């Protein structure tokens, strides 16, 4: 019985396999939402983009990874912003804009697929979603992106 030889990999074959594995020119992950935060304290200004594959981008820097819990929370918030079903109107589709309370530290503008919302940390009559969004924004900024605020 003849002996079989192992195939020889050329440098071009290895390079082609690496390009395919790296996913060059592949689709980009879908955004969950984009948060633009500003305020009167140092470090308040922030642009935070969260993606459905677990990515966080603070101020257009490199990618940081969300924890599983953060990704679940972000997806829940996205559902509340955009609505969960075809007949369910989300907060962003309503384009809710709330005025700040008497003393505010942070202002938020949030854009998702179906629209946008705007509020401040002290806006009266906020839906619970806005509090959760502000909390997630601060958590990702400080823990994942290593920012002061």
PDB file of N, CA, C and O in Angstrom, residues 29-33 48-58 61-67 70-71 74-75 136 140 144-145:
ATOM      1  N   UNK A  29     -21.385  44.581  13.318  1.00  0.00           N
ATOM      2  CA  UNK A  29     -22.451  44.237  14.248  1.00  0.00           C
ATOM      3  C   UNK A  29     -23.499  45.346  14.319  1.00  0.00           C
ATOM      4  O   UNK A  29     -23.186  46.531  14.163  1.00  0.00           O
ATOM      5  N   UNK A  30     -24.730  44.961  14.573  1.00  0.00           N
ATOM      6  CA  UNK A  30     -25.820  45.925  14.680  1.00  0.00           C
ATOM      7  C   UNK A  30     -25.682  46.732  15.972  1.00  0.00           C
ATOM      8  O   UNK A  30     -25.332  46.193  17.018  1.00  0.00           O
ATOM      9  N   UNK A  31     -25.967  48.008  15.869  1.00  0.00           N
ATOM     10  CA  UNK A  31     -25.970  48.853  17.051  1.00  0.00           C
ATOM     11  C   UNK A  31     -27.225  48.574  17.867  1.00  0.00           C
ATOM     12  O   UNK A  31     -28.315  48.413  17.317  1.00  0.00           O
ATOM     13  N   UNK A  32     -27.067  48.526  19.179  1.00  0.00           N
ATOM     14  CA  UNK A  32     -28.226  48.482  20.055  1.00  0.00           C
ATOM     15  C   UNK A  32     -28.758  49.898  20.232  1.00  0.00           C
ATOM     16  O   UNK A  32     -29.932  50.160  20.016  1.00  0.00           O
ATOM     17  N   UNK A  33     -27.869  50.805  20.615  1.00  0.00           N
ATOM     18  CA  UNK A  33     -28.221  52.214  20.704  1.00  0.00           C
ATOM     19  C   UNK A  33     -26.959  53.038  20.893  1.00  0.00           C
ATOM     20  O   UNK A  33     -25.891  52.512  21.188  1.00  0.00           O
ATOM     21  N   UNK A  48     -21.282  56.927  23.708  1.00  0.00           N
ATOM     22  CA  UNK A  48     -21.210  55.497  23.973  1.00  0.00           C
ATOM     23  C   UNK A  48     -22.072  54.754  22.967  1.00  0.00           C
ATOM     24  O   UNK A  48     -23.265  55.000  22.858  1.00  0.00           O
ATOM     25  N   UNK A  49     -21.441  53.849  22.221  1.00  0.00           N
ATOM     26  CA  UNK A  49     -22.166  53.008  21.254  1.00  0.00           C
ATOM     27  C   UNK A  49     -22.068  51.569  21.723  1.00  0.00           C
ATOM     28  O   UNK A  49     -20.973  51.055  21.962  1.00  0.00           O
ATOM     29  N   UNK A  50     -23.225  50.931  21.870  1.00  0.00           N
ATOM     30  CA  UNK A  50     -23.285  49.531  22.270  1.00  0.00           C
ATOM     31  C   UNK A  50     -23.773  48.705  21.093  1.00  0.00           C
ATOM     32  O   UNK A  50     -24.740  49.091  20.423  1.00  0.00           O
ATOM     33  N   UNK A  51     -23.113  47.579  20.837  1.00  0.00           N
ATOM     34  CA  UNK A  51     -23.476  46.737  19.700  1.00  0.00           C
ATOM     35  C   UNK A  51     -24.000  45.386  20.173  1.00  0.00           C
ATOM     36  O   UNK A  51     -23.689  44.927  21.267  1.00  0.00           O
ATOM     37  N   UNK A  52     -24.791  44.764  19.314  1.00  0.00           N
ATOM     38  CA  UNK A  52     -25.484  43.525  19.654  1.00  0.00           C
ATOM     39  C   UNK A  52     -24.545  42.336  19.840  1.00  0.00           C
ATOM     40  O   UNK A  52     -24.942  41.316  20.390  1.00  0.00           O
ATOM     41  N   UNK A  53     -23.311  42.463  19.414  1.00  0.00           N
ATOM     42  CA  UNK A  53     -22.358  41.366  19.614  1.00  0.00           C
ATOM     43  C   UNK A  53     -21.547  41.549  20.900  1.00  0.00           C
ATOM     44  O   UNK A  53     -20.563  40.867  21.126  1.00  0.00           O
ATOM     45  N   UNK A  54     -21.967  42.491  21.757  1.00  0.00           N
ATOM     46  CA  UNK A  54     -21.310  42.679  23.037  1.00  0.00           C
ATOM     47  C   UNK A  54     -20.203  43.701  23.048  1.00  0.00           C
ATOM     48  O   UNK A  54     -19.389  43.723  23.972  1.00  0.00           O
ATOM     49  N   UNK A  55     -20.169  44.575  22.063  1.00  0.00           N
ATOM     50  CA  UNK A  55     -19.141  45.597  22.000  1.00  0.00           C
ATOM     51  C   UNK A  55     -19.591  46.920  22.613  1.00  0.00           C
ATOM     52  O   UNK A  55     -20.765  47.268  22.569  1.00  0.00           O
ATOM     53  N   UNK A  56     -18.636  47.621  23.191  1.00  0.00           N
ATOM     54  CA  UNK A  56     -18.858  48.962  23.725  1.00  0.00           C
ATOM     55  C   UNK A  56     -17.757  49.864  23.177  1.00  0.00           C
ATOM     56  O   UNK A  56     -16.579  49.514  23.228  1.00  0.00           O
ATOM     57  N   UNK A  57     -18.148  51.008  22.656  1.00  0.00           N
ATOM     58  CA  UNK A  57     -17.204  51.973  22.094  1.00  0.00           C
ATOM     59  C   UNK A  57     -17.436  53.301  22.797  1.00  0.00           C
ATOM     60  O   UNK A  57     -18.476  53.930  22.619  1.00  0.00           O
ATOM     61  N   UNK A  58     -16.488  53.721  23.617  1.00  0.00           N
ATOM     62  CA  UNK A  58     -16.569  54.980  24.343  1.00  0.00           C
ATOM     63  C   UNK A  58     -15.779  56.041  23.602  1.00  0.00           C
ATOM     64  O   UNK A  58     -14.581  55.850  23.349  1.00  0.00           O
ATOM     65  N   UNK A  61     -13.389  55.217  20.599  1.00  0.00           N
ATOM     66  CA  UNK A  61     -12.103  54.562  20.792  1.00  0.00           C
ATOM     67  C   UNK A  61     -12.230  53.094  20.427  1.00  0.00           C
ATOM     68  O   UNK A  61     -13.186  52.680  19.794  1.00  0.00           O
ATOM     69  N   UNK A  62     -11.278  52.325  20.861  1.00  0.00           N
ATOM     70  CA  UNK A  62     -11.283  50.899  20.548  1.00  0.00           C
ATOM     71  C   UNK A  62     -12.480  50.202  21.192  1.00  0.00           C
ATOM     72  O   UNK A  62     -13.155  50.758  22.056  1.00  0.00           O
ATOM     73  N   UNK A  63     -12.686  48.980  20.801  1.00  0.00           N
ATOM     74  CA  UNK A  63     -13.791  48.174  21.297  1.00  0.00           C
ATOM     75  C   UNK A  63     -13.465  47.623  22.697  1.00  0.00           C
ATOM     76  O   UNK A  63     -12.359  47.159  22.948  1.00  0.00           O
ATOM     77  N   UNK A  64     -14.448  47.696  23.572  1.00  0.00           N
ATOM     78  CA  UNK A  64     -14.387  47.064  24.879  1.00  0.00           C
ATOM     79  C   UNK A  64     -15.515  46.038  24.936  1.00  0.00           C
ATOM     80  O   UNK A  64     -16.549  46.204  24.296  1.00  0.00           O
ATOM     81  N   UNK A  65     -15.325  44.988  25.710  1.00  0.00           N
ATOM     82  CA  UNK A  65     -16.326  43.924  25.810  1.00  0.00           C
ATOM     83  C   UNK A  65     -17.295  44.186  26.958  1.00  0.00           C
ATOM     84  O   UNK A  65     -16.876  44.494  28.071  1.00  0.00           O
ATOM     85  N   UNK A  66     -18.572  44.036  26.671  1.00  0.00           N
ATOM     86  CA  UNK A  66     -19.595  44.075  27.708  1.00  0.00           C
ATOM     87  C   UNK A  66     -19.615  42.738  28.435  1.00  0.00           C
ATOM     88  O   UNK A  66     -19.305  41.701  27.841  1.00  0.00           O
ATOM     89  N   UNK A  67     -19.999  42.748  29.695  1.00  0.00           N
ATOM     90  CA  UNK A  67     -20.240  41.488  30.394  1.00  0.00           C
ATOM     91  C   UNK A  67     -21.573  40.932  29.891  1.00  0.00           C
ATOM     92  O   UNK A  67     -22.375  41.648  29.276  1.00  0.00           O
ATOM     93  N   UNK A  70     -24.371  42.977  31.345  1.00  0.00           N
ATOM     94  CA  UNK A  70     -24.513  44.278  30.690  1.00  0.00           C
ATOM     95  C   UNK A  70     -25.182  44.139  29.325  1.00  0.00           C
ATOM     96  O   UNK A  70     -26.035  44.949  28.952  1.00  0.00           O
ATOM     97  N   UNK A  71     -24.813  43.102  28.570  1.00  0.00           N
ATOM     98  CA  UNK A  71     -25.408  42.889  27.251  1.00  0.00           C
ATOM     99  C   UNK A  71     -26.892  42.571  27.371  1.00  0.00           C
ATOM    100  O   UNK A  71     -27.707  43.089  26.603  1.00  0.00           O
ATOM    101  N   UNK A  74     -28.602  45.828  28.167  1.00  0.00           N
ATOM    102  CA  UNK A  74     -28.633  46.690  26.977  1.00  0.00           C
ATOM    103  C   UNK A  74     -29.700  46.212  25.993  1.00  0.00           C
ATOM    104  O   UNK A  74     -30.419  47.026  25.396  1.00  0.00           O
ATOM    105  N   UNK A  75     -29.821  44.912  25.807  1.00  0.00           N
ATOM    106  CA  UNK A  75     -30.852  44.379  24.902  1.00  0.00           C
ATOM    107  C   UNK A  75     -32.256  44.634  25.441  1.00  0.00           C
ATOM    108  O   UNK A  75     -33.175  44.915  24.672  1.00  0.00           O
ATOM    109  N   UNK A 136     -26.546  52.025  33.293  1.00  0.00           N
ATOM    110  CA  UNK A 136     -25.717  51.207  32.404  1.00  0.00           C
ATOM    111  C   UNK A 136     -24.637  52.051  31.741  1.00  0.00           C
ATOM    112  O   UNK A 136     -23.486  51.627  31.626  1.00  0.00           O
ATOM    113  N   UNK A 140     -20.706  51.100  32.207  1.00  0.00           N
ATOM    114  CA  UNK A 140     -19.842  50.751  31.077  1.00  0.00           C
ATOM    115  C   UNK A 140     -18.701  51.755  30.948  1.00  0.00           C
ATOM    116  O   UNK A 140     -17.545  51.385  30.719  1.00  0.00           O
ATOM    117  N   UNK A 144     -15.818  49.318  32.043  1.00  0.00           N
ATOM    118  CA  UNK A 144     -15.328  48.732  30.796  1.00  0.00           C
ATOM    119  C   UNK A 144     -14.340  49.642  30.082  1.00  0.00           C
ATOM    120  O   UNK A 144     -13.293  49.198  29.623  1.00  0.00           O
ATOM    121  N   UNK A 145     -14.711  50.906  29.960  1.00  0.00           N
ATOM    122  CA  UNK A 145     -13.887  51.861  29.209  1.00  0.00           C
ATOM    123  C   UNK A 145     -12.875  52.591  30.084  1.00  0.00           C
ATOM    124  O   UNK A 145     -12.067  53.371  29.587  1.00  0.00           O
TER     125      UNK A 145
END
